[in-house]
Coordinates of C-alpha atoms in Angstrom, one line a residue:
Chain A
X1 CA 32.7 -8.0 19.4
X2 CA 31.1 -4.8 18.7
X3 CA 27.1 -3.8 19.2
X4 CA 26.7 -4.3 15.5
X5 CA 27.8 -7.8 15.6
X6 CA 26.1 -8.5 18.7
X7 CA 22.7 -7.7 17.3
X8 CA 23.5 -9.4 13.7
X9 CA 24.2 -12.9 15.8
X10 CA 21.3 -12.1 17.9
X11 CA 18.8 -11.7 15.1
X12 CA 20.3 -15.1 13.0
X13 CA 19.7 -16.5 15.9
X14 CA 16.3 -15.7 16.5
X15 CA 15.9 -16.7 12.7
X16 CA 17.7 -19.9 13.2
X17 CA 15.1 -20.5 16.1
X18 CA 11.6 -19.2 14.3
X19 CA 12.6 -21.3 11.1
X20 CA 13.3 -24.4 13.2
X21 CA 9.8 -24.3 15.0
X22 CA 8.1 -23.7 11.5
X23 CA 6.5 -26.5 9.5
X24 CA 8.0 -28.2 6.8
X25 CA 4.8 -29.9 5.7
X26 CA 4.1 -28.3 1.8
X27 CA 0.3 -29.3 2.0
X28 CA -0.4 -31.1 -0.8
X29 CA 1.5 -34.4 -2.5
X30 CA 4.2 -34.2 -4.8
X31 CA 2.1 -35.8 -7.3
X32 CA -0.4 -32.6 -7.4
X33 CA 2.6 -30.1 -8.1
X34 CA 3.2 -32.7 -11.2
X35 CA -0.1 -32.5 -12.2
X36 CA -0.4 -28.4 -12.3
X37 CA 3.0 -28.3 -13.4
X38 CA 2.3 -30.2 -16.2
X39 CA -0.9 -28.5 -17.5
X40 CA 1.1 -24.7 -16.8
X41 CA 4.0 -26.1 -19.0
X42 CA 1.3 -27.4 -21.9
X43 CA -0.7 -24.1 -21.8
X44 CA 2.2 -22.2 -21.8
X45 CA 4.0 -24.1 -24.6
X46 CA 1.0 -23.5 -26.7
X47 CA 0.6 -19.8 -26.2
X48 CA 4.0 -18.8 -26.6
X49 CA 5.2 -21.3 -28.8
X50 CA 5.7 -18.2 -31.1
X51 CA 7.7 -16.6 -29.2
X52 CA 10.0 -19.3 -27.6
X53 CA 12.9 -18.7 -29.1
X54 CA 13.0 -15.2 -28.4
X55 CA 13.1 -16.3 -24.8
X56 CA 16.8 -15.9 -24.7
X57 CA 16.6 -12.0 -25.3
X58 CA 13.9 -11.2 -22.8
X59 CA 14.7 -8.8 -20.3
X60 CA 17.2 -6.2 -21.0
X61 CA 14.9 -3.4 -22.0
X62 CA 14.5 -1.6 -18.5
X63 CA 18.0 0.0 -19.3
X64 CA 17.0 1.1 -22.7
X65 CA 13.7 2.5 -21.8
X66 CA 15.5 4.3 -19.1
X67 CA 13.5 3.4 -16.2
X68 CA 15.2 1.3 -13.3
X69 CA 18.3 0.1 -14.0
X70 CA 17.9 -3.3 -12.4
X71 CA 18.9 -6.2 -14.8
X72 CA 16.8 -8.9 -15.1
X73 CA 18.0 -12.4 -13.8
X74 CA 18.1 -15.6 -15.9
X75 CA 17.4 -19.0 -14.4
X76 CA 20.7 -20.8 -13.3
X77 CA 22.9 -17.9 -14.6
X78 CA 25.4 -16.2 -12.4
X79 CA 26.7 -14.3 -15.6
X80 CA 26.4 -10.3 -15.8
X81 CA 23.0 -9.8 -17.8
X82 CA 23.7 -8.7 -21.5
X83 CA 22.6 -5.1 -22.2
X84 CA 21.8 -3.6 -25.3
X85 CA 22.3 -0.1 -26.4
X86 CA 19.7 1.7 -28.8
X87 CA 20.0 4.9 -29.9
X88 CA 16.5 5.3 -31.1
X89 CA 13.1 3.7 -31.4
X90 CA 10.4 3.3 -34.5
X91 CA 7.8 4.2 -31.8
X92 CA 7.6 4.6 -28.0
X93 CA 4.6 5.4 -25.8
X94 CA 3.9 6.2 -22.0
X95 CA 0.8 4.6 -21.2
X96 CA -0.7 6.2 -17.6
X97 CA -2.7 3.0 -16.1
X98 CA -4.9 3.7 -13.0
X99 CA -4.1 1.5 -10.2
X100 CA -7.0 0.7 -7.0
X101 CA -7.1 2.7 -4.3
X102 CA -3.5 3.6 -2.3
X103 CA -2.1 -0.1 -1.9
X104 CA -1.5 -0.3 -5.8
X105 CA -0.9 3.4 -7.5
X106 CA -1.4 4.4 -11.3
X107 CA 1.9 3.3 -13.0
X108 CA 3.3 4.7 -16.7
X109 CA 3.8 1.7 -18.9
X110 CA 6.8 2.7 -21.2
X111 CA 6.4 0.5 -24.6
X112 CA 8.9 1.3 -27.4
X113 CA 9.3 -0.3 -30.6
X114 CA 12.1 -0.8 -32.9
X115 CA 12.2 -2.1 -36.8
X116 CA 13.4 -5.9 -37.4
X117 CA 15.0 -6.6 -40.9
X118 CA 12.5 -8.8 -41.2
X119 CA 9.9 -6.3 -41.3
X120 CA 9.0 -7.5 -38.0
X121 CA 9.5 -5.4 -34.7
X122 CA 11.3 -5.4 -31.5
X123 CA 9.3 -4.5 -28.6
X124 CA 10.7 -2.8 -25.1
X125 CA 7.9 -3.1 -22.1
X126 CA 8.6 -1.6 -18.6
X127 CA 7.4 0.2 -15.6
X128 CA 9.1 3.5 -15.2
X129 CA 8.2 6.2 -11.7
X130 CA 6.9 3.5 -10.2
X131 CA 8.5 1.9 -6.4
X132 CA 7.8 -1.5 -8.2
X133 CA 11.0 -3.1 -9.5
X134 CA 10.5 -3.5 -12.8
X135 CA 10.4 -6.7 -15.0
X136 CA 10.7 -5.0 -17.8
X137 CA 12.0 -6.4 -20.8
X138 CA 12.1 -7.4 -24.7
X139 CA 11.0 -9.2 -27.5
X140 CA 11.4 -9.4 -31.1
X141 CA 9.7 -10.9 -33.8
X142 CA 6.4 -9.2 -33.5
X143 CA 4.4 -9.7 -36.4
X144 CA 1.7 -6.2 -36.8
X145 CA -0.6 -8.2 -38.6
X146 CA -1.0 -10.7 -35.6
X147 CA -0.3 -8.9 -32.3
X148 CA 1.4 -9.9 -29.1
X149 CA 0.3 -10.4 -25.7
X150 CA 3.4 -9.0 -23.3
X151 CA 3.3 -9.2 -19.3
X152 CA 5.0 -7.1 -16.7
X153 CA 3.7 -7.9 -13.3
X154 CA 0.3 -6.7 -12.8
X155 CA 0.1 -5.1 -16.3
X156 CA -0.7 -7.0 -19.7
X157 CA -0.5 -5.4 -23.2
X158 CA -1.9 -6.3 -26.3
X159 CA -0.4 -5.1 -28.8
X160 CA -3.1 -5.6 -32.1
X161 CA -2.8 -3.5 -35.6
X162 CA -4.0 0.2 -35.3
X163 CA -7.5 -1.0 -36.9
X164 CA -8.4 -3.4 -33.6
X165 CA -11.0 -1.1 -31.8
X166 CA -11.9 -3.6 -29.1
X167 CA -9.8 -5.9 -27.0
X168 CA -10.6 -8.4 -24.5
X169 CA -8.3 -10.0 -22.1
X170 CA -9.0 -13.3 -20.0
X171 CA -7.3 -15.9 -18.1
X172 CA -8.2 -19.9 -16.2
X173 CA -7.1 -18.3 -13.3
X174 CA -8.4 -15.3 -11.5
X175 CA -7.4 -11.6 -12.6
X176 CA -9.9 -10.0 -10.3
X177 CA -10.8 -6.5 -11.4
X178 CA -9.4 -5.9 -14.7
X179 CA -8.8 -2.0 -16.5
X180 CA -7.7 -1.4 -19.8
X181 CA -5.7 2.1 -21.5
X182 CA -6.0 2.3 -25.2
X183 CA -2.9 4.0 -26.2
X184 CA -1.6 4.1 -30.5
X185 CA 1.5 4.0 -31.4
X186 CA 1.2 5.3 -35.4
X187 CA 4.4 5.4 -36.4
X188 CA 4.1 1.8 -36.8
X189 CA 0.6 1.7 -37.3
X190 CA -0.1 -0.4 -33.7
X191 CA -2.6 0.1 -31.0
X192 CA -1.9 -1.2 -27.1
X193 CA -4.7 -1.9 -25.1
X194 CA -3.1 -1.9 -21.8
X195 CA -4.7 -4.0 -18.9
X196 CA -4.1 -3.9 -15.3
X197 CA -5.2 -6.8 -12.7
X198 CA -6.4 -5.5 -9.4
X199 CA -2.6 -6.5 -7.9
X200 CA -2.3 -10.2 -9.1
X201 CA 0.6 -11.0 -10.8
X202 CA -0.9 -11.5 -14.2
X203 CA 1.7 -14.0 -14.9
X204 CA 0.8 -15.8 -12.1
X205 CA -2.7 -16.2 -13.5
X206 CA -1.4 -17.3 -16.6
X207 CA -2.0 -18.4 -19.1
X208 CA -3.3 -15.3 -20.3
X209 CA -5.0 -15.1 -23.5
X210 CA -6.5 -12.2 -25.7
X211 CA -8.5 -11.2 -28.7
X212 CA -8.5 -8.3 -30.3
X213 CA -11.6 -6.6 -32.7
X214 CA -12.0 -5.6 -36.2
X215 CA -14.5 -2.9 -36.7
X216 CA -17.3 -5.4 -38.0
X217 CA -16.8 -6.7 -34.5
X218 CA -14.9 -9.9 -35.4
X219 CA -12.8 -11.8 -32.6
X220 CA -8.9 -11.8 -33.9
X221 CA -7.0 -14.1 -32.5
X222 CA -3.4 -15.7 -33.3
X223 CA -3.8 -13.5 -36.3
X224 CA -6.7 -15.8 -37.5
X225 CA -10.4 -15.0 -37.3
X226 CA -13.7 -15.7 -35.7
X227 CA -17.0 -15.3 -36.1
X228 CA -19.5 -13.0 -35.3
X229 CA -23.6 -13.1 -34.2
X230 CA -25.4 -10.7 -34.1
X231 CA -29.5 -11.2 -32.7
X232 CA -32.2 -8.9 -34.1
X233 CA -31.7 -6.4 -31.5
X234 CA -28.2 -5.8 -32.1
X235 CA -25.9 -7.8 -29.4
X236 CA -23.3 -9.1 -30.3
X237 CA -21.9 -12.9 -29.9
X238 CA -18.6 -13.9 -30.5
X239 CA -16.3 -17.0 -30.9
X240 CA -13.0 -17.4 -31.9
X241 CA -11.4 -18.9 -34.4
X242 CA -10.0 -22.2 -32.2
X243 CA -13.7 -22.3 -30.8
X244 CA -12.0 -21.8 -27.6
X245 CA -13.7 -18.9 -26.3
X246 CA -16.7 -17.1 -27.0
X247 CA -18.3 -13.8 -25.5
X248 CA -21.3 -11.7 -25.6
X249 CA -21.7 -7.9 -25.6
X250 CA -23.1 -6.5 -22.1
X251 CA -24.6 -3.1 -21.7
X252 CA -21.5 -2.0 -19.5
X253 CA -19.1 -2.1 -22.2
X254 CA -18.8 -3.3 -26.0
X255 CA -16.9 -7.0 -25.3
X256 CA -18.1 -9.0 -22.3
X257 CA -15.4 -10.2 -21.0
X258 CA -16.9 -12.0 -17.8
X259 CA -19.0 -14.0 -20.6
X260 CA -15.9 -15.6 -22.1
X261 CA -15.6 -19.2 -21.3
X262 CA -14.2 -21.8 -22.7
X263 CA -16.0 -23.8 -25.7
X264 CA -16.9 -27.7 -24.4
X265 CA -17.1 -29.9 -27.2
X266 CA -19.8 -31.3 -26.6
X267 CA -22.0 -28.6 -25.7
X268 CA -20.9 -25.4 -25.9
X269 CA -21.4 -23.1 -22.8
X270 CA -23.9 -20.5 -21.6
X271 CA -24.2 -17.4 -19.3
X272 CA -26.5 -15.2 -17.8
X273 CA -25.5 -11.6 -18.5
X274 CA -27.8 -9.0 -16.2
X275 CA -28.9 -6.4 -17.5
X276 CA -30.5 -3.1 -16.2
X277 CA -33.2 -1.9 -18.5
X278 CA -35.2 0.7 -16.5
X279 CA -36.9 -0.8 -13.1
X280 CA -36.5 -4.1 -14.7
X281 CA -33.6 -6.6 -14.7
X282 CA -33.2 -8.3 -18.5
X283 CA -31.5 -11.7 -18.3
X284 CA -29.9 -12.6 -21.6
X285 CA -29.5 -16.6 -21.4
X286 CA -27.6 -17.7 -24.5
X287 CA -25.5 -20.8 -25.4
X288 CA -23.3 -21.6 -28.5
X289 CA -24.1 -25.6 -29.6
X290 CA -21.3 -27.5 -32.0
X291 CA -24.9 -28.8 -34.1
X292 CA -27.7 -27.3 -35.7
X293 CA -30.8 -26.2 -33.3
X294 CA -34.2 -25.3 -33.8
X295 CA -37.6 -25.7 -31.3
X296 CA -35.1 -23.7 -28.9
X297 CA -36.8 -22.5 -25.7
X298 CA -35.8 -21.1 -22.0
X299 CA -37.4 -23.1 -18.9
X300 CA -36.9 -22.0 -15.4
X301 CA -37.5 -24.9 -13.2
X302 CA -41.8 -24.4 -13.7
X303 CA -41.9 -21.3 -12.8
X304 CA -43.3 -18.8 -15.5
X305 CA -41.1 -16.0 -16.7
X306 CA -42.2 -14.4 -19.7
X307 CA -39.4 -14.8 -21.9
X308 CA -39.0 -11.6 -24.6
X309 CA -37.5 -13.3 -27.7
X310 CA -35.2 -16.7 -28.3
X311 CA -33.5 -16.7 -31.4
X312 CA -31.3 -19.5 -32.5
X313 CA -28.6 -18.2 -35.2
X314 CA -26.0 -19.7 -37.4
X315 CA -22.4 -19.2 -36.1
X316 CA -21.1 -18.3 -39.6
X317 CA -18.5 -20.6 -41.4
X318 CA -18.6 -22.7 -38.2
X319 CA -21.7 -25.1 -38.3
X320 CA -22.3 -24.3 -35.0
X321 CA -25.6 -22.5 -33.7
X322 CA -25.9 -19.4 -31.2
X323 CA -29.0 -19.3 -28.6
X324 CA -30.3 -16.4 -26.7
X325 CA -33.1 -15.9 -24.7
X326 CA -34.2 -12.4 -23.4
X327 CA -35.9 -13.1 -19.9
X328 CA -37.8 -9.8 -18.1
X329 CA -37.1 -10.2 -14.0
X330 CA -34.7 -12.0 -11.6
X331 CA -34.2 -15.5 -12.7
X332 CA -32.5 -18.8 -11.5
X333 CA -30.9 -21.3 -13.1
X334 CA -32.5 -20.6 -16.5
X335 CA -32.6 -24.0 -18.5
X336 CA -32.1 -23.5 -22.9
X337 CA -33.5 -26.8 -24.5
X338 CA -33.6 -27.5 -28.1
X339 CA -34.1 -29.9 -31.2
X340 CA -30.4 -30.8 -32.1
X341 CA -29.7 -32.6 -35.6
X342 CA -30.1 -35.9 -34.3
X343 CA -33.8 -35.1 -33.4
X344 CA -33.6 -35.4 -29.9
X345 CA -33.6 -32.8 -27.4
X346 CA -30.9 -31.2 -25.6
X347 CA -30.3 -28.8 -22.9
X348 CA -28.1 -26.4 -20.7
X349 CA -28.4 -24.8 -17.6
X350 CA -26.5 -21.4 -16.8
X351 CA -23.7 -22.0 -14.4
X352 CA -23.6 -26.1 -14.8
X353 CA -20.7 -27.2 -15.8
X354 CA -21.9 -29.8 -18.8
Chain B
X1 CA 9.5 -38.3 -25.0
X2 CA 8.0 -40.2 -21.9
X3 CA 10.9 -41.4 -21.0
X4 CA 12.6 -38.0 -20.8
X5 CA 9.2 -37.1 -19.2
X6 CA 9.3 -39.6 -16.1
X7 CA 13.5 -39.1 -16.1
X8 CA 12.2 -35.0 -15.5
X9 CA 9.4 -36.2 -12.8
X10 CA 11.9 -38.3 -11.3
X11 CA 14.3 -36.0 -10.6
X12 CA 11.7 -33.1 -9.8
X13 CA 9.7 -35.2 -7.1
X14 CA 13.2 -36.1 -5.7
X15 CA 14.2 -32.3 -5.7
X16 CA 10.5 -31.3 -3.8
X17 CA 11.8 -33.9 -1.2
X18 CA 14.9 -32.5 -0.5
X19 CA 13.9 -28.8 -0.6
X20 CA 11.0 -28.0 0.7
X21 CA 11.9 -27.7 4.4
X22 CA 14.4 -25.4 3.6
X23 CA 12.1 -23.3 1.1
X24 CA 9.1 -23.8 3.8
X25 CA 11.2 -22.4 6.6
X26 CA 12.6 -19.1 4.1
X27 CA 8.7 -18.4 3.4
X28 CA 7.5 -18.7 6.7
X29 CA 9.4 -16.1 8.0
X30 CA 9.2 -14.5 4.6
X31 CA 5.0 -14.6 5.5
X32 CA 4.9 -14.7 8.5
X33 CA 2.1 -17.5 8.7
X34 CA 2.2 -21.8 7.9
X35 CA -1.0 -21.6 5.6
X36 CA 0.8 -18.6 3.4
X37 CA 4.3 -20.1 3.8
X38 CA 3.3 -23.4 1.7
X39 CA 1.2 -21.2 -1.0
X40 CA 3.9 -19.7 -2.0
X41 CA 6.8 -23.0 -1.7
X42 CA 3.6 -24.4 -3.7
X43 CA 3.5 -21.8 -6.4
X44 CA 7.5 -21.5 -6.4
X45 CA 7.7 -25.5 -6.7
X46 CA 4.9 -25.2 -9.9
X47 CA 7.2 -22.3 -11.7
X48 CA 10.2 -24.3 -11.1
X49 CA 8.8 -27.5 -12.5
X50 CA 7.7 -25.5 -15.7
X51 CA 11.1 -24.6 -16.3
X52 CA 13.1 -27.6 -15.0
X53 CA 14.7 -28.2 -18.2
X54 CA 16.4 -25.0 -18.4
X55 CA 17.6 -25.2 -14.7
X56 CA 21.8 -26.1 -14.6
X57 CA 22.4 -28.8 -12.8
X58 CA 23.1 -27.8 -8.6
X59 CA 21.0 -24.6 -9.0
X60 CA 17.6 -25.7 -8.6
X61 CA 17.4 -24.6 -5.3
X62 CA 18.9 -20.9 -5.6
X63 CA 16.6 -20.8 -8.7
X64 CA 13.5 -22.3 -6.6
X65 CA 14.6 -19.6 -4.1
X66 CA 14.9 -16.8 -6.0
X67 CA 11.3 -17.4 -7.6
X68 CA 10.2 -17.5 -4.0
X69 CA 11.6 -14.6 -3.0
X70 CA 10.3 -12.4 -6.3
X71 CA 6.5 -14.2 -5.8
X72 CA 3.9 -12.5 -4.3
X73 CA 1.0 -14.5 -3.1
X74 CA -2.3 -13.0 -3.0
X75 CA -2.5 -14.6 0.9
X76 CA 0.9 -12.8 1.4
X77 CA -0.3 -9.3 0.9
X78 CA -4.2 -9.9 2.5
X79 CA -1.8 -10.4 5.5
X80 CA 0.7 -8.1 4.8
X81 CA 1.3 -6.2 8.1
X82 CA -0.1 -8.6 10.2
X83 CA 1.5 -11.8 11.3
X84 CA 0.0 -14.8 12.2
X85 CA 2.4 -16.8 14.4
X86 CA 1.7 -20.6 15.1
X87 CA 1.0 -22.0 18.5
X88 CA 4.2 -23.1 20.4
X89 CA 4.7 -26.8 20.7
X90 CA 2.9 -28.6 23.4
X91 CA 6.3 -29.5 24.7
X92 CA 6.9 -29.6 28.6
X93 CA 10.8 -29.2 27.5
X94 CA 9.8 -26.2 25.6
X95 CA 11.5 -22.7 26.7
X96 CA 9.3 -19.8 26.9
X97 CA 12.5 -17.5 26.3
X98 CA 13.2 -19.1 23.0
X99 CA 9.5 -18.9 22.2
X100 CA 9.2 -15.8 23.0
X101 CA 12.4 -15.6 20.7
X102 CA 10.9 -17.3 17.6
X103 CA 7.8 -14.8 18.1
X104 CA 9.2 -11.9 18.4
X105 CA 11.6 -12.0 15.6
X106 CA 8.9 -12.8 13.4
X107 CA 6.6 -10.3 14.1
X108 CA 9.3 -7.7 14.0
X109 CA 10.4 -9.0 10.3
X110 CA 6.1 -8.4 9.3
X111 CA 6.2 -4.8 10.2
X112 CA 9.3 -4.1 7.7
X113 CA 8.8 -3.2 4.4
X114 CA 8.9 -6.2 1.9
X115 CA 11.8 -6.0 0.0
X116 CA 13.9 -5.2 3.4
X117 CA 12.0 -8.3 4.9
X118 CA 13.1 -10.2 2.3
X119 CA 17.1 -9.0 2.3
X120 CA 17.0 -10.1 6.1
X121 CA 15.5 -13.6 5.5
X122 CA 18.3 -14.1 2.8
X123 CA 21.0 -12.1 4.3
X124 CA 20.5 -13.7 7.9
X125 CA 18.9 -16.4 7.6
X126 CA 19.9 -18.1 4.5
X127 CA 23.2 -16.8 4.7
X128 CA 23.8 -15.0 1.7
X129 CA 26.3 -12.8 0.7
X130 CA 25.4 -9.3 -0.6
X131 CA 26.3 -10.4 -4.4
X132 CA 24.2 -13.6 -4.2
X133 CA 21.0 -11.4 -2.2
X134 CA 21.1 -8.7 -4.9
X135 CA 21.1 -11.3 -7.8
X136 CA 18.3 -13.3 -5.8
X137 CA 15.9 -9.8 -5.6
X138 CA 17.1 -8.7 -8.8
X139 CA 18.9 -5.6 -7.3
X140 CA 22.0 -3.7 -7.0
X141 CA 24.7 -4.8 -4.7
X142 CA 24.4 -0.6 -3.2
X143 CA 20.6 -1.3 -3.0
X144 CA 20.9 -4.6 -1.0
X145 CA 23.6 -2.2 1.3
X146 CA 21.1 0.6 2.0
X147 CA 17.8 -1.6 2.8
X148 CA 20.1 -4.0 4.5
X149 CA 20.8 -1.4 6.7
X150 CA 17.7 0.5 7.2
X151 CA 16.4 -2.9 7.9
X152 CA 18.7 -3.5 10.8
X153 CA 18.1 -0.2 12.0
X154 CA 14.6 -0.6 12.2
X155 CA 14.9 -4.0 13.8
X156 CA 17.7 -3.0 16.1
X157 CA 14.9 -0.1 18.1
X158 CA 12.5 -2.1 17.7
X159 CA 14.5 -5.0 19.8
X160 CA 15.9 -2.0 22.4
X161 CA 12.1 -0.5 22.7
X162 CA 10.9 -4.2 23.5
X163 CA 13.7 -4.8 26.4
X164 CA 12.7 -1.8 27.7
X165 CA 9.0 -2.2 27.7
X166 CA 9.8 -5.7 29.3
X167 CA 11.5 -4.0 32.1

């Protein structure tokens, strides 16, 4: 037996012997792995329902975009990946996306398109210079008139018509810090906003889900769209067109995208946004509400916070009704009340889940 | 529908059975810690049941593997370099040498680079061939070669610099 042997059999078993000490307890019953495997498999059948059936063609685009030259793998298959040849794209972009600090380094995002008969488009996402292996890969049917979300570990791309000037990304699980690159590709008149998660996987915080902006500042999503507020001082509040998101404009950036939550049907939902405004904090306290509203007003528990303005604005086309209050100074747990149809009053407190 | 529904349950609850030791013992030396190690079997299990129906029959565990394997947990990198090893069992029969084994072999495997962590783990432990590692990671046959062996380089000082320290 020769040294090299003897070490290999040394090290399996020292393997062998730290495996069989370690626990084989998973934490949590099967029944809970059910539950969250369900709900991933509904979310994701409804988000990419579009693109299902171009499943089957994912992943063979690191080749063509000349980057690594690892194939992807597909579940259950032992057979050599399928790899396409193509001589030249309708459009291709490097997109340069900061990273965080030395533990995840700026990346280039290659994205290259190519024409469908259809008039649709073929689109070819991966990582090239980066240590990363790449999950690169593609997808066709890309409609320009209604975008497409793509992943590749920690980097998500929108791709939205050339006219989108805002995007916002969000997600029920955690992204952390998010960034976003705005690259065009006008050959086929497309814009990328390209996101990057602070590390995460963003498939692992799927599902992911995105809306783009017109210039008007109306929410685009699934090719359909929302509606748009705005209050008598300019901001902006936004819902989509399912009613399952909403957002309001914050001072550090045209789409606030930590205001997005998801619609209840009952209520609506409702954020405080801070706001610096010289040596004092401005709280804006709003709430969307599937009724009419009027009488609105913001309480804070009895204490007395002079409260700017509180408009309550029809939601266009939606016959639901926007509230904001403007608060001067720190607040806590700021309480909107109003008159709904019904002629009773109704309420909601910032960061209750109603 | 809910028939193929509780037929797909069936067989998925009776696959969790079956595997998870074997996917909890890969990740804990993958990790390197009990509380990471069932995150990611956890996460793994949840991406596998997502696409059960498109797993062949007899695969599911190489598949649930190879998800393992190419998931990064965010508890798995706050930990990345470190290693948090479990007490020993309070067993009188229990032999310091081989704990001394378990935790050195463990710690070792947290200092290497991750992708040449995880070619050990599968190499070594799970007995993989080259082919089956590279298709696991997604990787080359040559690149499973060359971290293969600067893995067993690294480990192979590092278990020489021990025995001599222990002198």
């Amino acid at each position: 037996m020769n040294p090299t042997d003897s070490f290999e059999d040394l090290l399996r078993a020292d393997l062998a012997s730290a495996a069989s000490t370690a626990s084989t307890d998973l934490g949590v019953p099967v029944d809970s792995l059910l539950h969250d495997g369900r709900r991933q498999r509904r979310r994701h059948h409804a988000l990419w329902a579009a693109a299902a059936a171009c499943v089957a063609t994912v992943a063979v685009g690191v080749g063509v975009l000349g980057g690594t030259d690892h194939s992807a793998d597909r579940p259950g298959s032992t057979s050599d990946p399928v790899v396409t040849t193509v001589s030249a794209f309708d459009a291709r972009v490097d997109v340069r996306v900061p990273g965080n600090g030395p533990a995840q380094p700026s990346l280039t995002e290659r994205i290259a398109l190519t024409r469908e008969a259809s008039g649709t488009y073929r689109v070819w996402m991966g990582q090239i210079g980066s240590p990363r292996l790449s999950s690169g890969g593609g997808m066709g049917g890309l409609d320009p008139a209604r975008g497409q979300l793509l992943t590749d570990g920690d980097v998500a791309v929108l791709l939205a018509p050339a006219s989108a000037v805002e995007a916002v990304l969000w997600s029920v699980g955690d992204l952390g810090a998010v960034t976003h690159v705005v690259a065009d590709l006008p050959e086929v008149a497309l814009r990328a906003f390209v996101f990057r998660s602070d590390g995460r996987s963003v498939d692992t915080a799927a599902p992911l889900e995105s809306a783009w902006f017109r210039a008007d500042g109306t929410p685009v999503t699934g090719g359909r769209d929302g509606s748009v507020v705005r209050f008598s001082d300019g901001q902006r509040l936004w819902v989509t067109a399912d009613g399952g998101h909403f957002g309001l404009d914050d001072v550090g950036g045209p789409v606030a995208g930590g205001a997005s939550a998801p619609l209840h049907e009952a209520l609506g939902g409702a954020s405080a946004v801070g706001r610096p405004d010289g040596s004092t904090t401005v709280w804006t306290v709003f709430a969307v509400v599937r009724d009419s509203a009027h009488d609105a007003t913001v309480d804070f528990g009895g204490a007395v916070v002079p409260v700017t303005r509180i408009e309550s604005l029809p939601v266009p086309g939606t016959g639901w009704t926007a509230i904001r209050g403007v608060v001067r100074g720190q607040v806590d747990s700021p309480r909107l009340s109003w008159t709904g149809s019904d002629g009773r009053r109704h309420e909601f407190v910032a960061g209750r889940t109603n | 529908m809910a028939t193929d529904r509780l037929a797909r349950d069936a067989a998925f609850t009776a696959f969790v059975h079956e595997a998870t030791p074997s996917l909890m013992r890969s990740a804990t030396l993958l990790t390197g810690s009990t509380h990471a190690a069932q995150e990611l079997v956890q996460a793994s299990l949840v991406k596998a049941y997502t696409a059960w129906h498109r797993i062949e029959p007899g695969t599911a565990l190489a598949y649930t593997r190879r998800i393992l394997v190419n998931q990064r947990t965010d508890a798995w990198r706050r930990t990345k370099g470190e290693v948090s090893v479990e007490s020993p069992p309070d067993r009188a029969t229990t032999d310091p040498s081989t704990v001394e084994d378990r935790d050195r072999v463990v710690r070792l495997l947290a200092r290497l680079p991750e992708q040449q962590r995880k070619v050990v783990v599968l190499r070594y432990y799970t007995d993989l061939s080259e082919r089956a590692t590279a298709d696991a990671l997604g990787l080359s046959v040559s690149a499973v070669k060359s971290l293969t062996h600067r893995a067993m380089t690294t480990l192979r000082t590092a278990y020489v610099n021990e025995q001599e320290d222990a002198r």
